[in-house]
Amino acid sequence: MANFRDIIGAFKDKPGGIIEAYHALQKEYNYIPKGAVAEAARVFGISEAQAYGVATFYSYLATEPRGKYIIRICESAPCHIAGADQVIKAFERHLGIKIGETTPDGKFTLEFAECVGQCQETPVVTINSVPYVGITPEDVPAVLDKCR
Ligand code: FES
């Protein structure tokens, strides 16, 4: 795993580099570690509060550790109407966590998503950005088995 100092350093001379650095950090660690926010503040010459503000402004950036598998359930209108709520409940029940939480073994995180452009077959779930379409509550165990 790359050192977060090296990752941030690679973007230090780019305009808007802090956002790109955060993306690269999240790709490497699945979230932005606290120490990395402090390092970004130092490298980009802003306060830690500002660096933290940037990290928490964008919903797709996470500042808490997340699971190996990030399960995002689309909650935009077409998926909502197609029963996304029931799919969310099924994931919560099978994993024993609520939306926004990570399983204690660090394997799964449940999150809301907005439309991911796959509305032709709703509801839609993505796991580590791979879309699964037309998911029903009954499909949830099989979807989870693919990750186990
Ligand atoms: S509304 Fe869910 S994928 Fe478009």
PDB file of C-alpha atoms and ligand atoms in Angstrom:
ATOM      1  CA  MET A   1       0.000   0.000   0.000  1.00  0.00           C
ATOM      2  CA  ALA A   2       1.407   3.407  -0.985  1.00  0.00           C
ATOM      3  CA  ASN A   3       2.362   5.902   1.720  1.00  0.00           C
ATOM      4  CA  PHE A   4      -0.176   8.750   1.987  1.00  0.00           C
ATOM      5  CA  ARG A   5       2.619  11.356   1.949  1.00  0.00           C
ATOM      6  CA  ASP A   6       3.762  10.111  -1.461  1.00  0.00           C
ATOM      7  CA  ILE A   7       0.189  10.089  -2.801  1.00  0.00           C
ATOM      8  CA  ILE A   8      -0.490  13.676  -1.671  1.00  0.00           C
ATOM      9  CA  GLY A   9       2.947  14.881  -2.765  1.00  0.00           C
ATOM     10  CA  ALA A  10       2.243  13.741  -6.328  1.00  0.00           C
ATOM     11  CA  PHE A  11      -0.514  16.377  -6.631  1.00  0.00           C
ATOM     12  CA  LYS A  12       1.094  19.279  -4.795  1.00  0.00           C
ATOM     13  CA  ASP A  13       1.783  21.460  -7.847  1.00  0.00           C
ATOM     14  CA  LYS A  14      -1.546  20.876  -9.588  1.00  0.00           C
ATOM     15  CA  PRO A  15      -4.403  23.397  -9.477  1.00  0.00           C
ATOM     16  CA  GLY A  16      -7.157  21.820  -7.394  1.00  0.00           C
ATOM     17  CA  GLY A  17      -4.673  19.131  -6.465  1.00  0.00           C
ATOM     18  CA  ILE A  18      -6.198  18.525  -3.051  1.00  0.00           C
ATOM     19  CA  ILE A  19      -9.359  17.039  -4.617  1.00  0.00           C
ATOM     20  CA  GLU A  20      -7.335  14.808  -6.892  1.00  0.00           C
ATOM     21  CA  ALA A  21      -5.153  13.796  -3.950  1.00  0.00           C
ATOM     22  CA  TYR A  22      -8.224  12.880  -1.915  1.00  0.00           C
ATOM     23  CA  HIS A  23      -9.549  10.784  -4.798  1.00  0.00           C
ATOM     24  CA  ALA A  24      -6.234   8.976  -5.054  1.00  0.00           C
ATOM     25  CA  LEU A  25      -6.186   8.422  -1.274  1.00  0.00           C
ATOM     26  CA  GLN A  26      -9.697   7.047  -1.300  1.00  0.00           C
ATOM     27  CA  LYS A  27      -8.823   4.728  -4.177  1.00  0.00           C
ATOM     28  CA  GLU A  28      -5.881   3.380  -2.175  1.00  0.00           C
ATOM     29  CA  TYR A  29      -7.460   3.154   1.296  1.00  0.00           C
ATOM     30  CA  ASN A  30     -11.226   3.276   0.590  1.00  0.00           C
ATOM     31  CA  TYR A  31     -11.377   6.409   2.761  1.00  0.00           C
ATOM     32  CA  ILE A  32      -9.223   9.430   3.655  1.00  0.00           C
ATOM     33  CA  PRO A  33      -7.227   8.698   6.827  1.00  0.00           C
ATOM     34  CA  LYS A  34      -7.105  11.471   9.461  1.00  0.00           C
ATOM     35  CA  GLY A  35      -3.320  11.849   9.206  1.00  0.00           C
ATOM     36  CA  ALA A  36      -3.694  12.362   5.481  1.00  0.00           C
ATOM     37  CA  VAL A  37      -6.009  15.348   6.011  1.00  0.00           C
ATOM     38  CA  ALA A  38      -3.363  17.003   8.202  1.00  0.00           C
ATOM     39  CA  GLU A  39      -0.698  16.235   5.618  1.00  0.00           C
ATOM     40  CA  ALA A  40      -2.872  17.664   2.819  1.00  0.00           C
ATOM     41  CA  ALA A  41      -3.326  20.862   4.847  1.00  0.00           C
ATOM     42  CA  ARG A  42       0.458  21.176   5.206  1.00  0.00           C
ATOM     43  CA  VAL A  43       1.223  20.417   1.537  1.00  0.00           C
ATOM     44  CA  PHE A  44      -1.487  22.685   0.100  1.00  0.00           C
ATOM     45  CA  GLY A  45      -0.855  25.511   2.594  1.00  0.00           C
ATOM     46  CA  ILE A  46      -4.337  25.638   4.153  1.00  0.00           C
ATOM     47  CA  SER A  47      -5.602  25.063   7.680  1.00  0.00           C
ATOM     48  CA  GLU A  48      -6.506  21.573   8.862  1.00  0.00           C
ATOM     49  CA  ALA A  49     -10.111  22.721   9.283  1.00  0.00           C
ATOM     50  CA  GLN A  50     -10.189  23.805   5.639  1.00  0.00           C
ATOM     51  CA  ALA A  51      -8.627  20.533   4.481  1.00  0.00           C
ATOM     52  CA  TYR A  52     -11.177  18.616   6.540  1.00  0.00           C
ATOM     53  CA  GLY A  53     -13.949  20.812   5.097  1.00  0.00           C
ATOM     54  CA  VAL A  54     -12.933  19.845   1.565  1.00  0.00           C
ATOM     55  CA  ALA A  55     -12.859  16.144   2.508  1.00  0.00           C
ATOM     56  CA  THR A  56     -16.332  16.235   3.999  1.00  0.00           C
ATOM     57  CA  PHE A  57     -17.940  18.493   1.384  1.00  0.00           C
ATOM     58  CA  TYR A  58     -18.195  15.821  -1.290  1.00  0.00           C
ATOM     59  CA  SER A  59     -20.523  12.937  -0.459  1.00  0.00           C
ATOM     60  CA  TYR A  60     -18.380  10.468  -2.396  1.00  0.00           C
ATOM     61  CA  LEU A  61     -15.358  11.136  -0.163  1.00  0.00           C
ATOM     62  CA  ALA A  62     -15.266   9.342   3.189  1.00  0.00           C
ATOM     63  CA  THR A  63     -13.251  10.303   6.271  1.00  0.00           C
ATOM     64  CA  GLU A  64     -14.084   7.159   8.261  1.00  0.00           C
ATOM     65  CA  PRO A  65     -12.760   3.676   7.511  1.00  0.00           C
ATOM     66  CA  ARG A  66     -15.049   1.774   5.176  1.00  0.00           C
ATOM     67  CA  GLY A  67     -15.481  -1.841   4.247  1.00  0.00           C
ATOM     68  CA  LYS A  68     -13.691  -3.827   1.577  1.00  0.00           C
ATOM     69  CA  TYR A  69     -17.011  -3.934  -0.284  1.00  0.00           C
ATOM     70  CA  ILE A  70     -18.902  -0.646  -0.567  1.00  0.00           C
ATOM     71  CA  ILE A  71     -22.541  -1.421  -1.283  1.00  0.00           C
ATOM     72  CA  ARG A  72     -24.385   1.657  -2.505  1.00  0.00           C
ATOM     73  CA  ILE A  73     -28.129   1.542  -3.008  1.00  0.00           C
ATOM     74  CA  CYS A  74     -29.627   4.054  -5.416  1.00  0.00           C
ATOM     75  CA  GLU A  75     -32.297   6.134  -3.726  1.00  0.00           C
ATOM     76  CA  SER A  76     -33.166   8.436  -6.637  1.00  0.00           C
ATOM     77  CA  ALA A  77     -36.839   8.537  -7.641  1.00  0.00           C
ATOM     78  CA  PRO A  78     -37.030   5.688 -10.216  1.00  0.00           C
ATOM     79  CA  CYS A  79     -35.190   3.256  -7.921  1.00  0.00           C
ATOM     80  CA  HIS A  80     -37.150   4.480  -4.919  1.00  0.00           C
ATOM     81  CA  ILE A  81     -40.470   3.843  -6.680  1.00  0.00           C
ATOM     82  CA  ALA A  82     -39.244   0.388  -7.750  1.00  0.00           C
ATOM     83  CA  GLY A  83     -38.740  -0.608  -4.102  1.00  0.00           C
ATOM     84  CA  ALA A  84     -35.224   0.450  -3.115  1.00  0.00           C
ATOM     85  CA  ASP A  85     -36.443   0.757   0.500  1.00  0.00           C
ATOM     86  CA  GLN A  86     -37.138  -2.962   0.689  1.00  0.00           C
ATOM     87  CA  VAL A  87     -33.735  -3.738  -0.839  1.00  0.00           C
ATOM     88  CA  ILE A  88     -32.067  -1.498   1.753  1.00  0.00           C
ATOM     89  CA  LYS A  89     -33.915  -3.296   4.553  1.00  0.00           C
ATOM     90  CA  ALA A  90     -32.843  -6.671   3.172  1.00  0.00           C
ATOM     91  CA  PHE A  91     -29.160  -5.631   3.100  1.00  0.00           C
ATOM     92  CA  GLU A  92     -29.449  -4.229   6.626  1.00  0.00           C
ATOM     93  CA  ARG A  93     -31.041  -7.447   7.867  1.00  0.00           C
ATOM     94  CA  HIS A  94     -28.512  -9.774   6.217  1.00  0.00           C
ATOM     95  CA  LEU A  95     -25.489  -7.736   7.307  1.00  0.00           C
ATOM     96  CA  GLY A  96     -26.746  -6.727  10.763  1.00  0.00           C
ATOM     97  CA  ILE A  97     -25.890  -3.043  10.186  1.00  0.00           C
ATOM     98  CA  LYS A  98     -27.760   0.124   9.250  1.00  0.00           C
ATOM     99  CA  ILE A  99     -27.215   2.234   6.163  1.00  0.00           C
ATOM    100  CA  GLY A 100     -24.086   4.346   6.681  1.00  0.00           C
ATOM    101  CA  GLU A 101     -22.417   1.666   8.815  1.00  0.00           C
ATOM    102  CA  THR A 102     -19.630  -0.876   8.274  1.00  0.00           C
ATOM    103  CA  THR A 103     -19.701  -4.475   9.481  1.00  0.00           C
ATOM    104  CA  PRO A 104     -17.402  -5.109  12.488  1.00  0.00           C
ATOM    105  CA  ASP A 105     -15.180  -7.392  10.358  1.00  0.00           C
ATOM    106  CA  GLY A 106     -14.523  -4.434   8.032  1.00  0.00           C
ATOM    107  CA  LYS A 107     -15.934  -6.270   5.050  1.00  0.00           C
ATOM    108  CA  PHE A 108     -19.116  -4.413   4.040  1.00  0.00           C
ATOM    109  CA  THR A 109     -20.269  -0.780   4.125  1.00  0.00           C
ATOM    110  CA  LEU A 110     -23.825   0.228   3.236  1.00  0.00           C
ATOM    111  CA  GLU A 111     -24.434   3.650   1.696  1.00  0.00           C
ATOM    112  CA  PHE A 112     -27.057   5.554  -0.234  1.00  0.00           C
ATOM    113  CA  ALA A 113     -26.290   6.566  -3.797  1.00  0.00           C
ATOM    114  CA  GLU A 114     -27.905   8.881  -6.277  1.00  0.00           C
ATOM    115  CA  CYS A 115     -28.832   7.793  -9.791  1.00  0.00           C
ATOM    116  CA  VAL A 116     -25.963   5.850 -11.320  1.00  0.00           C
ATOM    117  CA  GLY A 117     -27.431   6.003 -14.822  1.00  0.00           C
ATOM    118  CA  GLN A 118     -28.806   2.451 -14.926  1.00  0.00           C
ATOM    119  CA  CYS A 119     -32.476   3.400 -14.544  1.00  0.00           C
ATOM    120  CA  GLN A 120     -33.567   0.991 -17.303  1.00  0.00           C
ATOM    121  CA  GLU A 121     -33.778  -1.808 -14.717  1.00  0.00           C
ATOM    122  CA  THR A 122     -34.439  -0.574 -11.206  1.00  0.00           C
ATOM    123  CA  PRO A 123     -33.710  -0.838  -8.274  1.00  0.00           C
ATOM    124  CA  VAL A 124     -29.973  -0.543  -8.759  1.00  0.00           C
ATOM    125  CA  VAL A 125     -27.161  -1.361  -6.350  1.00  0.00           C
ATOM    126  CA  THR A 126     -23.443  -0.905  -6.927  1.00  0.00           C
ATOM    127  CA  ILE A 127     -20.754  -2.899  -5.207  1.00  0.00           C
ATOM    128  CA  ASN A 128     -17.344  -1.246  -5.515  1.00  0.00           C
ATOM    129  CA  SER A 129     -18.799   0.701  -8.457  1.00  0.00           C
ATOM    130  CA  VAL A 130     -20.025  -2.388 -10.358  1.00  0.00           C
ATOM    131  CA  PRO A 131     -23.787  -2.035 -10.985  1.00  0.00           C
ATOM    132  CA  TYR A 132     -26.302  -4.775 -10.210  1.00  0.00           C
ATOM    133  CA  VAL A 133     -29.694  -4.001 -11.757  1.00  0.00           C
ATOM    134  CA  GLY A 134     -33.239  -5.095 -11.036  1.00  0.00           C
ATOM    135  CA  ILE A 135     -32.332  -6.218  -7.506  1.00  0.00           C
ATOM    136  CA  THR A 136     -35.127  -7.536  -5.289  1.00  0.00           C
ATOM    137  CA  PRO A 137     -34.885  -8.264  -1.535  1.00  0.00           C
ATOM    138  CA  GLU A 138     -34.784 -11.973  -2.448  1.00  0.00           C
ATOM    139  CA  ASP A 139     -31.632 -11.400  -4.560  1.00  0.00           C
ATOM    140  CA  VAL A 140     -29.671  -9.918  -1.648  1.00  0.00           C
ATOM    141  CA  PRO A 141     -28.187 -13.178  -0.208  1.00  0.00           C
ATOM    142  CA  ALA A 142     -26.887 -14.199  -3.645  1.00  0.00           C
ATOM    143  CA  VAL A 143     -25.425 -10.732  -4.251  1.00  0.00           C
ATOM    144  CA  LEU A 144     -23.628 -10.891  -0.891  1.00  0.00           C
ATOM    145  CA  ASP A 145     -22.385 -14.428  -1.599  1.00  0.00           C
ATOM    146  CA  LYS A 146     -20.541 -13.085  -4.631  1.00  0.00           C
ATOM    147  CA  CYS A 147     -18.422 -10.995  -2.250  1.00  0.00           C
ATOM    148  CA  ARG A 148     -17.767 -13.729   0.314  1.00  0.00           C
TER     149      ARG A 148
HETATM  150  S1  FES B   1     -32.577   6.177 -10.430  1.00  0.00           S
HETATM  151 FE1  FES B   1     -31.455   4.502  -9.695  1.00  0.00          FE
HETATM  152  S2  FES B   1     -30.042   4.170 -11.286  1.00  0.00           S
HETATM  153 FE2  FES B   1     -31.135   5.866 -11.977  1.00  0.00          FE
END
